[in-house]
PDB file of C-alpha atoms in Angstrom:
ATOM      1  CA  MET A  21       0.000   0.000   0.000  1.00 53.00           C
ATOM      2  CA  ALA A  22       1.642   3.184  -1.148  1.00 57.00           C
ATOM      3  CA  VAL A  23       1.408   6.632   0.341  1.00 56.00           C
ATOM      4  CA  ARG A  24      -0.773   8.894  -1.785  1.00 57.00           C
ATOM      5  CA  LYS A  25       1.581  11.755  -2.436  1.00 56.00           C
ATOM      6  CA  ASP A  26      -0.811  13.516  -4.799  1.00 56.00           C
ATOM      7  CA  TYR A  27      -2.941  14.540  -1.800  1.00 56.00           C
ATOM      8  CA  VAL A  28      -0.102  15.915   0.287  1.00 55.00           C
ATOM      9  CA  ARG A  29       2.078  18.788  -0.845  1.00 56.00           C
ATOM     10  CA  GLU A  30       5.624  19.108   0.427  1.00 59.00           C
ATOM     11  CA  ASP A  31       5.151  22.798   1.257  1.00 57.00           C
ATOM     12  CA  THR A  32       1.960  22.341   3.283  1.00 53.00           C
ATOM     13  CA  PRO A  33       2.187  24.227   6.582  1.00 57.00           C
ATOM     14  CA  LEU A  34       1.330  22.139   9.619  1.00 57.00           C
ATOM     15  CA  ASP A  35      -1.420  24.501  10.739  1.00 59.00           C
ATOM     16  CA  ASP A  36      -3.311  24.475   7.405  1.00 60.00           C
ATOM     17  CA  PRO A  37      -6.614  22.660   8.117  1.00 64.00           C
ATOM     18  CA  ALA A  38      -7.415  22.374   4.403  1.00 65.00           C
ATOM     19  CA  MET A  39      -4.577  19.932   3.759  1.00 63.00           C
ATOM     20  CA  PRO A  40      -4.345  16.696   5.754  1.00 63.00           C
ATOM     21  CA  LEU A  41      -1.101  15.723   7.411  1.00 62.00           C
ATOM     22  CA  ARG A  42       1.183  13.191   5.759  1.00 62.00           C
ATOM     23  CA  SER A  43       0.816  10.801   8.715  1.00 61.00           C
ATOM     24  CA  GLN A  44      -2.855  10.259   7.855  1.00 65.00           C
ATOM     25  CA  PHE A  45      -1.778   8.507   4.656  1.00 70.00           C
ATOM     26  CA  GLU A  46       0.970   6.460   6.280  1.00 73.00           C
ATOM     27  CA  PRO A  47       0.322   2.707   6.036  1.00 80.00           C
ATOM     28  CA  VAL A  48      -0.533   0.901   9.257  1.00 82.00           C
ATOM     29  CA  HIS A  49       2.501  -1.394   9.109  1.00 82.00           C
ATOM     30  CA  MET A  50       4.761   1.677   9.030  1.00 82.00           C
ATOM     31  CA  LYS A  51       3.016   3.129  12.099  1.00 83.00           C
ATOM     32  CA  VAL A  52       3.525  -0.188  13.911  1.00 87.00           C
ATOM     33  CA  LYS A  53       7.170  -0.365  12.804  1.00 90.00           C
ATOM     34  CA  ASN A  54       7.789   3.203  13.996  1.00 88.00           C
ATOM     35  CA  GLY A  55       6.088   2.445  17.307  1.00 88.00           C
ATOM     36  CA  ILE A  56       8.237  -0.641  17.833  1.00 92.00           C
ATOM     37  CA  GLU A  57      11.387   1.351  17.019  1.00 94.00           C
ATOM     38  CA  ILE A  58      10.434   4.098  19.474  1.00 94.00           C
ATOM     39  CA  GLY A  59       9.634   1.532  22.169  1.00 93.00           C
ATOM     40  CA  PHE A  60      12.942  -0.242  21.621  1.00 95.00           C
ATOM     41  CA  LYS A  61      14.863   3.035  21.829  1.00 96.00           C
ATOM     42  CA  LEU A  62      13.059   3.979  25.042  1.00 96.00           C
ATOM     43  CA  ALA A  63      13.757   0.567  26.588  1.00 96.00           C
ATOM     44  CA  LEU A  64      17.414   0.711  25.559  1.00 97.00           C
ATOM     45  CA  GLY A  65      17.758   4.228  26.938  1.00 96.00           C
ATOM     46  CA  PHE A  66      16.164   3.242  30.237  1.00 97.00           C
ATOM     47  CA  TRP A  67      18.434   0.188  30.528  1.00 96.00           C
ATOM     48  CA  LEU A  68      21.530   2.266  29.798  1.00 97.00           C
ATOM     49  CA  PHE A  69      20.492   4.922  32.323  1.00 96.00           C
ATOM     50  CA  SER A  70      19.843   2.210  34.910  1.00 95.00           C
ATOM     51  CA  VAL A  71      23.243   0.559  34.418  1.00 94.00           C
ATOM     52  CA  ILE A  72      25.096   3.864  34.653  1.00 96.00           C
ATOM     53  CA  PHE A  73      23.056   4.980  37.676  1.00 94.00           C
ATOM     54  CA  TRP A  74      23.669   1.772  39.651  1.00 88.00           C
ATOM     55  CA  ALA A  75      27.365   1.721  38.712  1.00 88.00           C
ATOM     56  CA  ILE A  76      27.831   5.277  39.981  1.00 91.00           C
ATOM     57  CA  LEU A  77      25.840   4.512  43.136  1.00 87.00           C
ATOM     58  CA  ALA A  78      27.915   1.376  43.808  1.00 82.00           C
ATOM     59  CA  ALA A  79      31.150   3.297  43.245  1.00 85.00           C
ATOM     60  CA  VAL A  80      30.086   6.107  45.605  1.00 87.00           C
ATOM     61  CA  PHE A  81      28.986   3.681  48.325  1.00 82.00           C
ATOM     62  CA  THR A  82      32.203   1.697  47.949  1.00 82.00           C
ATOM     63  CA  TRP A  83      34.284   4.875  48.126  1.00 86.00           C
ATOM     64  CA  ALA A  84      32.348   5.992  51.218  1.00 85.00           C
ATOM     65  CA  GLY A  85      32.856   2.619  52.889  1.00 81.00           C
ATOM     66  CA  VAL A  86      29.147   1.817  53.156  1.00 79.00           C
ATOM     67  CA  ASN A  87      28.589  -1.921  53.382  1.00 75.00           C
ATOM     68  CA  VAL A  88      25.617  -2.724  51.158  1.00 70.00           C
ATOM     69  CA  PRO A  89      25.264  -6.504  50.713  1.00 70.00           C
ATOM     70  CA  PHE A  90      23.970  -6.544  47.121  1.00 68.00           C
ATOM     71  CA  PHE A  91      26.506  -4.046  45.745  1.00 62.00           C
ATOM     72  CA  PRO A  92      29.740  -5.427  44.329  1.00 63.00           C
ATOM     73  CA  ARG A  93      32.910  -4.411  46.124  1.00 63.00           C
ATOM     74  CA  PHE A  94      35.400  -2.611  43.877  1.00 61.00           C
ATOM     75  CA  GLY A  95      39.062  -2.665  44.857  1.00 56.00           C
TER      76      GLY A  95
END
């Protein structure tokens, strides 16, 4: 299913109610694919943030000499 480009001009301003937005003509499988990509990027970003956060917290607690059983001991 192709996007109908004859209905959507490239120079259409976003606030022009007479011309529909390009996303209205986007096929459903592309919307699903874009949603999956966004979800994957969000999950990857959250995981990366979590790893960095816990590593910094473990390093600070180790440096401060706090004995937290589930943190690894560095050095």
